[in-house]
GROMACS .gro file of C-alpha atoms in nm:
model
  123
    1MET     CA    1  -2.549   8.714 -13.804
    2GLY     CA    2  -2.369   9.042 -13.887
    3MET     CA    3  -2.070   8.859 -14.034
    4LEU     CA    4  -2.298   8.658 -14.265
    5LYS     CA    5  -2.463   8.978 -14.394
    6GLU     CA    6  -2.121   9.137 -14.445
    7PHE     CA    7  -2.003   8.833 -14.643
    8LYS     CA    8  -2.320   8.841 -14.854
    9ASP     CA    9  -2.266   9.210 -14.932
   10PHE     CA   10  -1.904   9.135 -15.026
   11ALA     CA   11  -1.994   8.836 -15.246
   12MET     CA   12  -2.268   9.021 -15.431
   13LYS     CA   13  -2.057   9.318 -15.531
   14GLY     CA   14  -2.038   9.362 -15.908
   15ASN     CA   15  -1.661   9.311 -15.925
   16ILE     CA   16  -1.675   8.973 -15.750
   17VAL     CA   17  -1.953   8.845 -15.976
   18ASP     CA   18  -1.769   8.972 -16.285
   19LEU     CA   19  -1.452   8.799 -16.169
   20ALA     CA   20  -1.638   8.471 -16.112
   21VAL     CA   21  -1.788   8.485 -16.461
   22ALA     CA   22  -1.446   8.563 -16.610
   23VAL     CA   23  -1.287   8.265 -16.433
   24ILE     CA   24  -1.559   8.027 -16.556
   25ILE     CA   25  -1.542   8.156 -16.913
   26GLY     CA   26  -1.161   8.148 -16.900
   27GLY     CA   27  -1.166   7.784 -16.792
   28ALA     CA   28  -1.403   7.692 -17.073
   29PHE     CA   29  -1.192   7.890 -17.320
   30GLY     CA   30  -0.881   7.707 -17.202
   31LYS     CA   31  -1.052   7.374 -17.270
   32ILE     CA   32  -1.142   7.489 -17.622
   33VAL     CA   33  -0.784   7.591 -17.696
   34THR     CA   34  -0.649   7.268 -17.548
   35GLY     CA   35  -0.892   7.072 -17.765
   36LEU     CA   36  -0.781   7.266 -18.073
   37THR     CA   37  -0.418   7.207 -17.986
   38ASN     CA   38  -0.461   6.835 -17.920
   39SER     CA   39  -0.683   6.759 -18.218
   40LEU     CA   40  -0.540   6.985 -18.488
   41ILE     CA   41  -0.205   7.147 -18.413
   42MET     CA   42  -0.029   6.859 -18.238
   43PRO     CA   43  -0.112   6.604 -18.511
   44ILE     CA   44   0.040   6.842 -18.768
   45ILE     CA   45   0.352   6.874 -18.553
   46ALA     CA   46   0.358   6.494 -18.515
   47LEU     CA   47   0.355   6.461 -18.895
   48LEU     CA   48   0.648   6.700 -18.920
   49LEU     CA   49   0.845   6.535 -18.640
   50GLY     CA   50   0.761   6.182 -18.749
   51LYS     CA   51   0.688   6.078 -18.392
   52GLY     CA   52   0.377   6.007 -18.190
   53GLY     CA   53   0.345   6.375 -18.112
   54ILE     CA   54   0.520   6.651 -17.929
   55SER     CA   55   0.422   6.508 -17.590
   56ASP     CA   56   0.644   6.207 -17.669
   57VAL     CA   57   0.957   6.425 -17.704
   58SER     CA   58   1.203   6.354 -17.426
   59PHE     CA   59   1.571   6.329 -17.354
   60THR     CA   60   1.769   6.106 -17.123
   61ILE     CA   61   2.063   6.183 -16.897
   62GLY     CA   62   2.202   5.867 -16.745
   63THR     CA   63   1.898   5.668 -16.641
   64THR     CA   64   1.671   5.970 -16.590
   65VAL     CA   65   1.417   6.052 -16.863
   66PHE     CA   66   1.304   6.415 -16.900
   67PRO     CA   67   0.968   6.430 -17.085
   68ILE     CA   68   0.995   6.789 -17.210
   69GLY     CA   69   0.725   6.738 -17.473
   70ILE     CA   70   0.451   6.785 -17.214
   71PHE     CA   71   0.602   7.119 -17.115
   72ILE     CA   72   0.635   7.225 -17.480
   73GLN     CA   73   0.269   7.140 -17.538
   74ALA     CA   74   0.168   7.351 -17.235
   75VAL     CA   75   0.374   7.642 -17.372
   76ILE     CA   76   0.202   7.611 -17.711
   77ASP     CA   77  -0.139   7.612 -17.535
   78PHE     CA   78  -0.040   7.924 -17.342
   79ILE     CA   79   0.080   8.105 -17.655
   80LEU     CA   80  -0.242   8.023 -17.839
   81ILE     CA   81  -0.459   8.141 -17.549
   82ALA     CA   82  -0.257   8.463 -17.514
   83MET     CA   83  -0.275   8.529 -17.888
   84VAL     CA   84  -0.652   8.478 -17.908
   85LEU     CA   85  -0.711   8.692 -17.599
   86PHE     CA   86  -0.494   8.965 -17.749
   87LEU     CA   87  -0.700   8.959 -18.068
   88VAL     CA   88  -1.031   8.965 -17.876
   89ILE     CA   89  -0.920   9.257 -17.658
   90LYS     CA   90  -0.787   9.443 -17.962
   91ALA     CA   91  -1.122   9.398 -18.140
   92MET     CA   92  -1.312   9.515 -17.832
   93ASN     CA   93  -1.092   9.824 -17.798
   94SER     CA   94  -1.142   9.901 -18.166
   95MET     CA   95  -1.520   9.880 -18.129
   96LYS     CA   96  -1.505  10.097 -17.817
   97LYS     CA   97  -1.307  10.366 -18.004
   98LYS     CA   98  -1.564  10.365 -18.285
   99GLU     CA   99  -1.845  10.417 -18.031
  100GLU     CA  100  -1.657  10.704 -17.868
  101ALA     CA  101  -1.577  10.865 -18.203
  102ALA     CA  102  -1.940  10.859 -18.323
  103PRO     CA  103  -2.093  11.206 -18.322
  104PRO     CA  104  -2.378  11.265 -18.080
  105PRO     CA  105  -2.724  11.227 -18.233
  106ALA     CA  106  -2.886  11.543 -18.367
  107THR     CA  107  -3.128  11.720 -18.135
  108PRO     CA  108  -3.488  11.649 -18.240
  109GLU     CA  109  -3.674  11.936 -18.402
  110ASP     CA  110  -3.942  11.956 -18.132
  111ILE     CA  111  -3.676  12.002 -17.863
  112LEU     CA  112  -3.516  12.283 -18.066
  113LEU     CA  113  -3.859  12.449 -18.102
  114LEU     CA  114  -3.923  12.421 -17.726
  115ARG     CA  115  -3.585  12.580 -17.656
  116GLU     CA  116  -3.668  12.871 -17.886
  117ILE     CA  117  -4.000  12.920 -17.707
  118ARG     CA  118  -3.826  12.908 -17.367
  119ASP     CA  119  -3.569  13.163 -17.477
  120ALA     CA  120  -3.841  13.391 -17.621
  121LEU     CA  121  -4.039  13.375 -17.293
  122LYS     CA  122  -3.726  13.467 -17.095
  123LYS     CA  123  -3.700  13.792 -17.297
   0.00000   0.00000   0.00000
């Protein structure tokens, strides 16, 4: 019973839950980028190459066929995901800096008046 409680405490820590959410969102984001690549970018590349698409690119040595197009498509997906994540993180850091640079709000007038009264009573 103690091991089950210990596992529950471990699983419910904030870092574990945050990591699980990040993995799920990352998977969904990867699907979005793959969809964008397959439906928009790869057809444009296919027009330029004049073939069925980049996934059809291959070369042959002897009787062995090396379908490198699939690898190239995976690299393009990776570059797109990395670029978008870079832009998102850059935007988040920019917003964070603006929050940190904002001056603290002015002290309300009633608080200032109460401080003056407190200081006068101390004298």
